[in-house]
Amino acid sequence: MVGNVVAGKEGPKSKEPEGGQAVPTTFGRRFDSEIFTIIVGDTKSRFMAHVSVLSQSPVLACMCSGPFQESLSKLISLPDDDAANFGLLLEFLYQDNLPDLIISGSNAYIETLADIYILADKYQLQTLKEAVIWQLRSWDGLYNTPMDFFRMAHRIYHDISHSVSDKSLHDYFHKQARLKLPLLTSYGVGYLEELLDHGGRFATDVFKIQHDLMIDVKTVRDQLEKKLTQICHDEEIAAERYRLLSERLGNAEKQHALSLEDMQGQLAKTQKHLGAARDKSNKLCTNSENKSEMDTTKYSRMEEVAIPSVETSSCVKFLVDSDQMGSRFASKVFTITVGDSNSTFSAHANILSKSPVLARMCQAPFQESLTGHIDLPDDSAEDFGFLLEYLYIENLAVPLFDTEEAEIAFANKLADIYIIADKYQVISLKFRIVKEFISITPFSDNPSAFFQMAHRMYHDTSGSKSNSPFRDYFEYRAALVMRYMNDDVLKVLDGLLEDGGKFAVDIAKAMRRELDYEVCERLKD
């Protein structure tokens, strides 16, 4: 709640008359207007205010002078507003200034300022909104933790219209968020992800700020790399000079050492001749010993020859395993009708049972187990055919691609198969598809296609823990793809982030991964 009002830093005021001393002839006239009674909040707190003062708000002006019941009864009811905050709004309308507030605790002070800004937006009071932003900028260290700042910002973003008049708020948020994001702890990051899960303008602005930070880090890194390149170039010049001096010194030493080298050469020749004589003598001795050993071994080998035994049990075991492997095709055959085109498939119950969902349909007491027919009108016949193919052969055929467009089209088809695999809980197929995603890299030149495909998969899958392989892959690949983003890609991503959800949360994680990478590279340099 709002406490006492005290004199303090004064916020922005309306422009004074030229010269600073002249008094307008209309001074005091606004208090000659009619008095309206205003009932505010659940507590039904009562305020009395002049029409001329209330008319500074276009919304309240309509209530006082338009064809509404309030203009006749001189009574305005505002049950959805907080009485204390509306009292501060009236203080500003009368004083044209928002005084400092005595409130126990900085968090309560932040919440009060947020409430006043939301109320000013509701009643279209631009000067009051500017005064709140001025108060926020005036107090350094207002937020105990970065989380307090993002909590306040999210609250305002959620409850205002985001018109052109909110430019000061957005500028203030961007400046503060750039300072607060690097200071978030692991707990703070988790809290911010919860806020991003709601999507909206808040999520898109946080993403843009993270992207700007990443660009700034890259710029600093490029500057450091240029300096490092210059240093390396200077080191190469110094090393070349050192090499030339060493060569000169070596030439001088060689001239003085010629006589010593001649003596060493003659000694080496003598040692070579002596070694050759010893090798010839050793070779003659070795040949004599080998001949006697060959005669002895010839007869011992004949005694060691034996016929290997043959075990028939292994052949019998192989035949038994072969029979068991074919038993899955002896199970009941179900007819499956898929899609609007009523495409028909036939499959064995044992094969379908690899999917927990289809397995339940094949068992009592479901109607499908009695009729032997399964109807899947919501699925694509082509995608279900891929699923059935995998259930039978437990493998996924991957074609070769001539163009990047063909590779992207195949990646989107894999996304369709992943969605149907998620629907029927075929976990092994989901892992196999993620493996294929890792092996193909078609999105470096087309980041928009990557984010659109990923958003569709996030939207159409269950979001269970079984999706963690794809989420891990997406977080890693998104961090790489973000290096190739431009303004067009940012517009596409802004539209996708509006929906919020796990997609927005994982985009934020990927952005932090890229920022951490750039920071680490900078520290290495």
mmCIF file of N, CA, C and O in Angstrom, residues 153-237:
data_model
loop_
_atom_site.group_PDB
_atom_site.id
_atom_site.type_symbol
_atom_site.label_atom_id
_atom_site.label_comp_id
_atom_site.label_asym_id
_atom_site.label_seq_id
_atom_site.Cartn_x
_atom_site.Cartn_y
_atom_site.Cartn_z
ATOM 1 N N ALA A 153 8.770 -5.319 -14.853
ATOM 2 C CA ALA A 153 8.596 -5.087 -16.286
ATOM 3 C C ALA A 153 7.526 -5.995 -16.872
ATOM 4 O O ALA A 153 6.681 -5.561 -17.658
ATOM 5 N N HIS A 154 7.539 -7.272 -16.486
ATOM 6 C CA HIS A 154 6.553 -8.211 -17.016
ATOM 7 C C HIS A 154 5.139 -7.811 -16.593
ATOM 8 O O HIS A 154 4.186 -7.939 -17.364
ATOM 9 N N ARG A 155 5.030 -7.317 -15.373
ATOM 10 C CA ARG A 155 3.709 -6.901 -14.885
ATOM 11 C C ARG A 155 3.170 -5.738 -15.717
ATOM 12 O O ARG A 155 1.998 -5.724 -16.106
ATOM 13 N N ILE A 156 4.038 -4.750 -16.016
ATOM 14 C CA ILE A 156 3.591 -3.607 -16.815
ATOM 15 C C ILE A 156 3.304 -4.043 -18.242
ATOM 16 O O ILE A 156 2.281 -3.679 -18.833
ATOM 17 N N TYR A 157 4.212 -4.839 -18.830
ATOM 18 C CA TYR A 157 4.014 -5.282 -20.213
ATOM 19 C C TYR A 157 2.692 -6.019 -20.371
ATOM 20 O O TYR A 157 2.034 -5.922 -21.404
ATOM 21 N N HIS A 158 2.323 -6.793 -19.348
ATOM 22 C CA HIS A 158 1.133 -7.623 -19.454
ATOM 23 C C HIS A 158 -0.152 -6.806 -19.444
ATOM 24 O O HIS A 158 -1.158 -7.212 -20.033
ATOM 25 N N ASP A 159 -0.125 -5.634 -18.764
ATOM 26 C CA ASP A 159 -1.380 -4.907 -18.510
ATOM 27 C C ASP A 159 -1.514 -3.607 -19.280
ATOM 28 O O ASP A 159 -2.433 -2.821 -18.999
ATOM 29 N N ILE A 160 -0.623 -3.296 -20.224
ATOM 30 C CA ILE A 160 -0.758 -2.048 -20.961
ATOM 31 C C ILE A 160 -0.985 -2.348 -22.440
ATOM 32 O O ILE A 160 -0.817 -3.480 -22.892
ATOM 33 N N SER A 161 -1.323 -1.277 -23.192
ATOM 34 C CA SER A 161 -1.704 -1.450 -24.598
ATOM 35 C C SER A 161 -0.530 -1.436 -25.550
ATOM 36 O O SER A 161 -0.675 -1.799 -26.710
ATOM 37 N N HIS A 162 0.669 -0.999 -25.088
ATOM 38 C CA HIS A 162 1.881 -0.915 -25.923
ATOM 39 C C HIS A 162 1.659 -0.017 -27.142
ATOM 40 O O HIS A 162 1.903 -0.398 -28.278
ATOM 41 N N SER A 163 1.181 1.198 -26.880
ATOM 42 C CA SER A 163 1.006 2.169 -27.954
ATOM 43 C C SER A 163 2.322 2.908 -28.188
ATOM 44 O O SER A 163 3.327 2.659 -27.520
ATOM 45 N N VAL A 164 2.296 3.851 -29.145
ATOM 46 C CA VAL A 164 3.499 4.638 -29.440
ATOM 47 C C VAL A 164 3.931 5.454 -28.230
ATOM 48 O O VAL A 164 5.121 5.736 -28.038
ATOM 49 N N SER A 165 2.981 5.809 -27.370
ATOM 50 C CA SER A 165 3.292 6.622 -26.195
ATOM 51 C C SER A 165 4.139 5.876 -25.179
ATOM 52 O O SER A 165 4.633 6.479 -24.224
ATOM 53 N N ASP A 166 4.327 4.574 -25.355
ATOM 54 C CA ASP A 166 5.125 3.791 -24.391
ATOM 55 C C ASP A 166 6.583 3.674 -24.808
ATOM 56 O O ASP A 166 7.306 2.810 -24.316
ATOM 57 N N LYS A 167 7.039 4.518 -25.718
ATOM 58 C CA LYS A 167 8.431 4.447 -26.178
ATOM 59 C C LYS A 167 9.413 4.643 -25.024
ATOM 60 O O LYS A 167 10.439 3.970 -24.932
ATOM 61 N N SER A 168 9.118 5.574 -24.108
ATOM 62 C CA SER A 168 10.016 5.808 -22.970
ATOM 63 C C SER A 168 10.136 4.560 -22.108
ATOM 64 O O SER A 168 11.231 4.225 -21.625
ATOM 65 N N LEU A 169 9.026 3.858 -21.913
ATOM 66 C CA LEU A 169 9.065 2.619 -21.131
ATOM 67 C C LEU A 169 9.948 1.590 -21.827
ATOM 68 O O LEU A 169 10.788 0.942 -21.196
ATOM 69 N N HIS A 170 9.774 1.421 -23.146
ATOM 70 C CA HIS A 170 10.555 0.431 -23.864
ATOM 71 C C HIS A 170 12.039 0.781 -23.857
ATOM 72 O O HIS A 170 12.892 -0.103 -23.693
ATOM 73 N N ASP A 171 12.340 2.083 -24.005
ATOM 74 C CA ASP A 171 13.744 2.497 -23.954
ATOM 75 C C ASP A 171 14.352 2.217 -22.592
ATOM 76 O O ASP A 171 15.491 1.733 -22.474
ATOM 77 N N TYR A 172 13.596 2.536 -21.523
ATOM 78 C CA TYR A 172 14.086 2.267 -20.166
ATOM 79 C C TYR A 172 14.276 0.770 -19.942
ATOM 80 O O TYR A 172 15.290 0.320 -19.389
ATOM 81 N N PHE A 173 13.313 -0.035 -20.407
ATOM 82 C CA PHE A 173 13.406 -1.488 -20.231
ATOM 83 C C PHE A 173 14.615 -2.061 -20.968
ATOM 84 O O PHE A 173 15.358 -2.880 -20.433
ATOM 85 N N HIS A 174 14.839 -1.606 -22.201
ATOM 86 C CA HIS A 174 15.969 -2.116 -22.982
ATOM 87 C C HIS A 174 17.297 -1.774 -22.300
ATOM 88 O O HIS A 174 18.204 -2.610 -22.232
ATOM 89 N N LYS A 175 17.418 -0.546 -21.805
ATOM 90 C CA LYS A 175 18.668 -0.135 -21.179
ATOM 91 C C LYS A 175 18.927 -0.924 -19.899
ATOM 92 O O LYS A 175 20.040 -1.420 -19.674
ATOM 93 N N GLN A 176 17.909 -1.056 -19.054
ATOM 94 C CA GLN A 176 18.087 -1.780 -17.802
ATOM 95 C C GLN A 176 18.279 -3.282 -18.026
ATOM 96 O O GLN A 176 19.071 -3.928 -17.354
ATOM 97 N N ALA A 177 17.536 -3.852 -18.992
ATOM 98 C CA ALA A 177 17.638 -5.295 -19.229
ATOM 99 C C ALA A 177 19.026 -5.680 -19.708
ATOM 100 O O ALA A 177 19.547 -6.747 -19.375
ATOM 101 N N ARG A 178 19.674 -4.819 -20.507
ATOM 102 C CA ARG A 178 21.045 -5.103 -20.955
ATOM 103 C C ARG A 178 22.001 -5.192 -19.776
ATOM 104 O O ARG A 178 22.980 -5.940 -19.808
ATOM 105 N N LEU A 179 21.715 -4.412 -18.720
ATOM 106 C CA LEU A 179 22.567 -4.455 -17.527
ATOM 107 C C LEU A 179 22.221 -5.625 -16.616
ATOM 108 O O LEU A 179 23.100 -6.197 -15.962
ATOM 109 N N LYS A 180 20.929 -6.004 -16.575
ATOM 110 C CA LYS A 180 20.484 -7.004 -15.612
ATOM 111 C C LYS A 180 20.658 -8.444 -16.117
ATOM 112 O O LYS A 180 20.870 -9.355 -15.320
ATOM 113 N N LEU A 181 20.549 -8.680 -17.423
ATOM 114 C CA LEU A 181 20.604 -10.052 -17.941
ATOM 115 C C LEU A 181 21.900 -10.783 -17.571
ATOM 116 O O LEU A 181 21.853 -11.936 -17.142
ATOM 117 N N PRO A 182 23.095 -10.146 -17.712
ATOM 118 C CA PRO A 182 24.320 -10.872 -17.351
ATOM 119 C C PRO A 182 24.449 -11.169 -15.864
ATOM 120 O O PRO A 182 25.274 -11.991 -15.474
ATOM 121 N N LEU A 183 23.624 -10.509 -15.016
ATOM 122 C CA LEU A 183 23.738 -10.676 -13.560
ATOM 123 C C LEU A 183 22.789 -11.730 -13.010
ATOM 124 O O LEU A 183 22.796 -11.996 -11.807
ATOM 125 N N LEU A 184 21.969 -12.354 -13.863
ATOM 126 C CA LEU A 184 20.995 -13.337 -13.386
ATOM 127 C C LEU A 184 21.691 -14.588 -12.865
ATOM 128 O O LEU A 184 22.614 -15.118 -13.495
ATOM 129 N N THR A 185 21.253 -15.068 -11.708
ATOM 130 C CA THR A 185 21.720 -16.344 -11.194
ATOM 131 C C THR A 185 20.934 -17.470 -11.857
ATOM 132 O O THR A 185 20.021 -17.243 -12.649
ATOM 133 N N SER A 186 21.303 -18.713 -11.545
ATOM 134 C CA SER A 186 20.573 -19.850 -12.115
ATOM 135 C C SER A 186 19.103 -19.812 -11.702
ATOM 136 O O SER A 186 18.212 -20.126 -12.497
ATOM 137 N N TYR A 187 18.827 -19.399 -10.458
ATOM 138 C CA TYR A 187 17.438 -19.284 -10.018
ATOM 139 C C TYR A 187 16.734 -18.168 -10.776
ATOM 140 O O TYR A 187 15.576 -18.306 -11.193
ATOM 141 N N GLY A 188 17.451 -17.054 -10.994
ATOM 142 C CA GLY A 188 16.863 -15.949 -11.740
ATOM 143 C C GLY A 188 16.580 -16.310 -13.181
ATOM 144 O O GLY A 188 15.578 -15.889 -13.754
ATOM 145 N N VAL A 189 17.464 -17.114 -13.791
ATOM 146 C CA VAL A 189 17.236 -17.562 -15.166
ATOM 147 C C VAL A 189 15.966 -18.406 -15.245
ATOM 148 O O VAL A 189 15.155 -18.271 -16.159
ATOM 149 N N GLY A 190 15.783 -19.302 -14.272
ATOM 150 C CA GLY A 190 14.570 -20.119 -14.240
ATOM 151 C C GLY A 190 13.317 -19.274 -14.094
ATOM 152 O O GLY A 190 12.295 -19.537 -14.748
ATOM 153 N N TYR A 191 13.389 -18.233 -13.262
ATOM 154 C CA TYR A 191 12.233 -17.348 -13.089
ATOM 155 C C TYR A 191 11.935 -16.588 -14.380
ATOM 156 O O TYR A 191 10.773 -16.440 -14.776
ATOM 157 N N LEU A 192 12.995 -16.120 -15.061
ATOM 158 C CA LEU A 192 12.793 -15.404 -16.319
ATOM 159 C C LEU A 192 12.177 -16.323 -17.368
ATOM 160 O O LEU A 192 11.340 -15.899 -18.163
ATOM 161 N N GLU A 193 12.559 -17.588 -17.384
ATOM 162 C CA GLU A 193 11.973 -18.534 -18.331
ATOM 163 C C GLU A 193 10.480 -18.708 -18.085
ATOM 164 O O GLU A 193 9.691 -18.869 -19.026
ATOM 165 N N GLU A 194 10.077 -18.694 -16.814
ATOM 166 C CA GLU A 194 8.649 -18.776 -16.503
ATOM 167 C C GLU A 194 7.904 -17.568 -17.066
ATOM 168 O O GLU A 194 6.786 -17.696 -17.590
ATOM 169 N N LEU A 195 8.517 -16.382 -16.985
ATOM 170 C CA LEU A 195 7.886 -15.185 -17.541
ATOM 171 C C LEU A 195 7.836 -15.259 -19.064
ATOM 172 O O LEU A 195 6.839 -14.871 -19.683
ATOM 173 N N LEU A 196 8.903 -15.774 -19.683
ATOM 174 C CA LEU A 196 8.929 -15.892 -21.140
ATOM 175 C C LEU A 196 7.903 -16.886 -21.641
ATOM 176 O O LEU A 196 7.460 -16.807 -22.790
ATOM 177 N N ASP A 197 7.537 -17.836 -20.799
ATOM 178 C CA ASP A 197 6.567 -18.856 -21.190
ATOM 179 C C ASP A 197 5.218 -18.240 -21.558
ATOM 180 O O ASP A 197 4.440 -18.835 -22.310
ATOM 181 N N HIS A 198 4.923 -17.028 -21.034
ATOM 182 C CA HIS A 198 3.658 -16.356 -21.343
ATOM 183 C C HIS A 198 3.672 -15.698 -22.722
ATOM 184 O O HIS A 198 2.632 -15.300 -23.222
ATOM 185 N N GLY A 199 4.861 -15.555 -23.341
ATOM 186 C CA GLY A 199 4.960 -14.978 -24.672
ATOM 187 C C GLY A 199 4.672 -13.494 -24.676
ATOM 188 O O GLY A 199 4.929 -12.778 -23.713
ATOM 189 N N GLY A 200 4.133 -12.979 -25.796
ATOM 190 C CA GLY A 200 3.766 -11.574 -25.905
ATOM 191 C C GLY A 200 4.956 -10.665 -26.176
ATOM 192 O O GLY A 200 6.054 -11.090 -26.499
ATOM 193 N N ARG A 201 4.706 -9.364 -26.034
ATOM 194 C CA ARG A 201 5.721 -8.341 -26.330
ATOM 195 C C ARG A 201 6.922 -8.473 -25.399
ATOM 196 O O ARG A 201 8.067 -8.204 -25.790
ATOM 197 N N PHE A 202 6.704 -8.893 -24.165
ATOM 198 C CA PHE A 202 7.808 -9.049 -23.213
ATOM 199 C C PHE A 202 8.819 -10.064 -23.732
ATOM 200 O O PHE A 202 10.038 -9.827 -23.706
ATOM 201 N N ALA A 203 8.341 -11.208 -24.222
ATOM 202 C CA ALA A 203 9.245 -12.254 -24.712
ATOM 203 C C ALA A 203 10.034 -11.763 -25.922
ATOM 204 O O ALA A 203 11.244 -12.006 -26.029
ATOM 205 N N THR A 204 9.368 -11.066 -26.856
ATOM 206 C CA THR A 204 10.072 -10.600 -28.049
ATOM 207 C C THR A 204 11.108 -9.538 -27.709
ATOM 208 O O THR A 204 12.216 -9.544 -28.267
ATOM 209 N N ASP A 205 10.811 -8.636 -26.770
ATOM 210 C CA ASP A 205 11.780 -7.604 -26.394
ATOM 211 C C ASP A 205 12.977 -8.204 -25.686
ATOM 212 O O ASP A 205 14.121 -7.780 -25.907
ATOM 213 N N VAL A 206 12.757 -9.199 -24.809
ATOM 214 C CA VAL A 206 13.881 -9.861 -24.134
ATOM 215 C C VAL A 206 14.768 -10.548 -25.165
ATOM 216 O O VAL A 206 16.003 -10.497 -25.094
ATOM 217 N N PHE A 207 14.147 -11.178 -26.156
ATOM 218 C CA PHE A 207 14.938 -11.849 -27.202
ATOM 219 C C PHE A 207 15.771 -10.835 -27.981
ATOM 220 O O PHE A 207 16.959 -11.072 -28.261
ATOM 221 N N LYS A 208 15.188 -9.692 -28.357
ATOM 222 C CA LYS A 208 15.924 -8.677 -29.104
ATOM 223 C C LYS A 208 17.108 -8.154 -28.286
ATOM 224 O O LYS A 208 18.191 -7.920 -28.833
ATOM 225 N N ILE A 209 16.898 -7.973 -26.994
ATOM 226 C CA ILE A 209 17.983 -7.475 -26.140
ATOM 227 C C ILE A 209 19.109 -8.499 -26.071
ATOM 228 O O ILE A 209 20.297 -8.159 -26.157
ATOM 229 N N GLN A 210 18.760 -9.788 -25.929
ATOM 230 C CA GLN A 210 19.789 -10.829 -25.913
ATOM 231 C C GLN A 210 20.536 -10.854 -27.244
ATOM 232 O O GLN A 210 21.757 -11.033 -27.276
ATOM 233 N N HIS A 211 19.809 -10.661 -28.331
ATOM 234 C CA HIS A 211 20.456 -10.655 -29.647
ATOM 235 C C HIS A 211 21.417 -9.472 -29.763
ATOM 236 O O HIS A 211 22.535 -9.606 -30.283
ATOM 237 N N ASP A 212 21.017 -8.276 -29.271
ATOM 238 C CA ASP A 212 21.900 -7.112 -29.300
ATOM 239 C C ASP A 212 23.143 -7.340 -28.454
ATOM 240 O O ASP A 212 24.253 -6.946 -28.839
ATOM 241 N N LEU A 213 22.967 -7.981 -27.301
ATOM 242 C CA LEU A 213 24.124 -8.292 -26.457
ATOM 243 C C LEU A 213 25.095 -9.209 -27.186
ATOM 244 O O LEU A 213 26.310 -9.039 -27.112
ATOM 245 N N MET A 214 24.541 -10.197 -27.875
ATOM 246 C CA MET A 214 25.392 -11.132 -28.607
ATOM 247 C C MET A 214 26.188 -10.396 -29.691
ATOM 248 O O MET A 214 27.384 -10.651 -29.887
ATOM 249 N N ILE A 215 25.526 -9.461 -30.404
ATOM 250 C CA ILE A 215 26.221 -8.693 -31.439
ATOM 251 C C ILE A 215 27.327 -7.837 -30.819
ATOM 252 O O ILE A 215 28.439 -7.738 -31.356
ATOM 253 N N ASP A 216 27.049 -7.223 -29.653
ATOM 254 C CA ASP A 216 28.061 -6.403 -28.984
ATOM 255 C C ASP A 216 29.275 -7.237 -28.596
ATOM 256 O O ASP A 216 30.422 -6.810 -28.757
ATOM 257 N N VAL A 217 29.006 -8.436 -28.067
ATOM 258 C CA VAL A 217 30.114 -9.309 -27.675
ATOM 259 C C VAL A 217 30.947 -9.695 -28.892
ATOM 260 O O VAL A 217 32.178 -9.732 -28.856
ATOM 261 N N LYS A 218 30.256 -9.985 -30.007
ATOM 262 C CA LYS A 218 30.981 -10.345 -31.227
ATOM 263 C C LYS A 218 31.825 -9.176 -31.727
ATOM 264 O O LYS A 218 32.944 -9.369 -32.214
ATOM 265 N N THR A 219 31.281 -7.955 -31.612
ATOM 266 C CA THR A 219 32.034 -6.784 -32.061
ATOM 267 C C THR A 219 33.307 -6.617 -31.258
ATOM 268 O O THR A 219 34.392 -6.386 -31.812
ATOM 269 N N VAL A 220 33.196 -6.746 -29.931
ATOM 270 C CA VAL A 220 34.382 -6.640 -29.070
ATOM 271 C C VAL A 220 35.366 -7.747 -29.392
ATOM 272 O O VAL A 220 36.591 -7.532 -29.449
ATOM 273 N N ARG A 221 34.829 -8.943 -29.636
ATOM 274 C CA ARG A 221 35.711 -10.063 -29.960
ATOM 275 C C ARG A 221 36.463 -9.811 -31.270
ATOM 276 O O ARG A 221 37.657 -10.105 -31.380
ATOM 277 N N ASP A 222 35.774 -9.255 -32.272
ATOM 278 C CA ASP A 222 36.434 -8.954 -33.546
ATOM 279 C C ASP A 222 37.542 -7.929 -33.365
ATOM 280 O O ASP A 222 38.614 -8.044 -33.969
ATOM 281 N N GLN A 223 37.295 -6.921 -32.524
ATOM 282 C CA GLN A 223 38.321 -5.923 -32.265
ATOM 283 C C GLN A 223 39.540 -6.541 -31.594
ATOM 284 O O GLN A 223 40.686 -6.232 -31.940
ATOM 285 N N LEU A 224 39.284 -7.433 -30.639
ATOM 286 C CA LEU A 224 40.403 -8.108 -29.965
ATOM 287 C C LEU A 224 41.168 -9.004 -30.928
ATOM 288 O O LEU A 224 42.393 -9.125 -30.842
ATOM 289 N N GLU A 225 40.424 -9.657 -31.840
ATOM 290 C CA GLU A 225 41.095 -10.518 -32.816
ATOM 291 C C GLU A 225 42.004 -9.702 -33.731
ATOM 292 O O GLU A 225 43.105 -10.157 -34.092
ATOM 293 N N LYS A 226 41.568 -8.492 -34.124
ATOM 294 C CA LYS A 226 42.415 -7.643 -34.946
ATOM 295 C C LYS A 226 43.692 -7.261 -34.212
ATOM 296 O O LYS A 226 44.798 -7.289 -34.776
ATOM 297 N N LYS A 227 43.568 -6.911 -32.920
ATOM 298 C CA LYS A 227 44.748 -6.574 -32.127
ATOM 299 C C LYS A 227 45.672 -7.777 -31.996
ATOM 300 O O LYS A 227 46.902 -7.652 -32.083
ATOM 301 N N LEU A 228 45.055 -8.971 -31.772
ATOM 302 C CA LEU A 228 45.860 -10.180 -31.645
ATOM 303 C C LEU A 228 46.588 -10.491 -32.953
ATOM 304 O O LEU A 228 47.755 -10.909 -32.945
ATOM 305 N N THR A 229 45.912 -10.265 -34.093
ATOM 306 C CA THR A 229 46.550 -10.487 -35.398
ATOM 307 C C THR A 229 47.748 -9.576 -35.575
ATOM 308 O O THR A 229 48.807 -9.997 -36.070
ATOM 309 N N GLN A 230 47.627 -8.310 -35.152
ATOM 310 C CA GLN A 230 48.736 -7.375 -35.254
ATOM 311 C C GLN A 230 49.900 -7.810 -34.375
ATOM 312 O O GLN A 230 51.077 -7.736 -34.781
ATOM 313 N N ILE A 231 49.569 -8.284 -33.164
ATOM 314 C CA ILE A 231 50.625 -8.743 -32.255
ATOM 315 C C ILE A 231 51.347 -9.943 -32.848
ATOM 316 O O ILE A 231 52.591 -10.039 -32.802
ATOM 317 N N CYS A 232 50.558 -10.889 -33.417
ATOM 318 C CA CYS A 232 51.170 -12.074 -34.032
ATOM 319 C C CYS A 232 52.069 -11.679 -35.199
ATOM 320 O O CYS A 232 53.140 -12.264 -35.404
ATOM 321 N N HIS A 233 51.636 -10.658 -35.975
ATOM 322 C CA HIS A 233 52.445 -10.196 -37.093
ATOM 323 C C HIS A 233 53.773 -9.621 -36.603
ATOM 324 O O HIS A 233 54.845 -9.899 -37.169
ATOM 325 N N ASP A 234 53.714 -8.832 -35.520
ATOM 326 C CA ASP A 234 54.940 -8.277 -34.946
ATOM 327 C C ASP A 234 55.854 -9.376 -34.435
ATOM 328 O O ASP A 234 57.089 -9.303 -34.564
ATOM 329 N N GLU A 235 55.236 -10.423 -33.833
ATOM 330 C CA GLU A 235 56.041 -11.542 -33.340
ATOM 331 C C GLU A 235 56.726 -12.276 -34.482
ATOM 332 O O GLU A 235 57.877 -12.718 -34.354
ATOM 333 N N GLU A 236 56.029 -12.422 -35.620
ATOM 334 C CA GLU A 236 56.627 -13.090 -36.779
ATOM 335 C C GLU A 236 57.827 -12.308 -37.311
ATOM 336 O O GLU A 236 58.851 -12.898 -37.689
ATOM 337 N N ILE A 237 57.722 -10.985 -37.340
ATOM 338 C CA ILE A 237 58.850 -10.163 -37.796
ATOM 339 C C ILE A 237 60.040 -10.332 -36.863
ATOM 340 O O ILE A 237 61.196 -10.494 -37.306
#
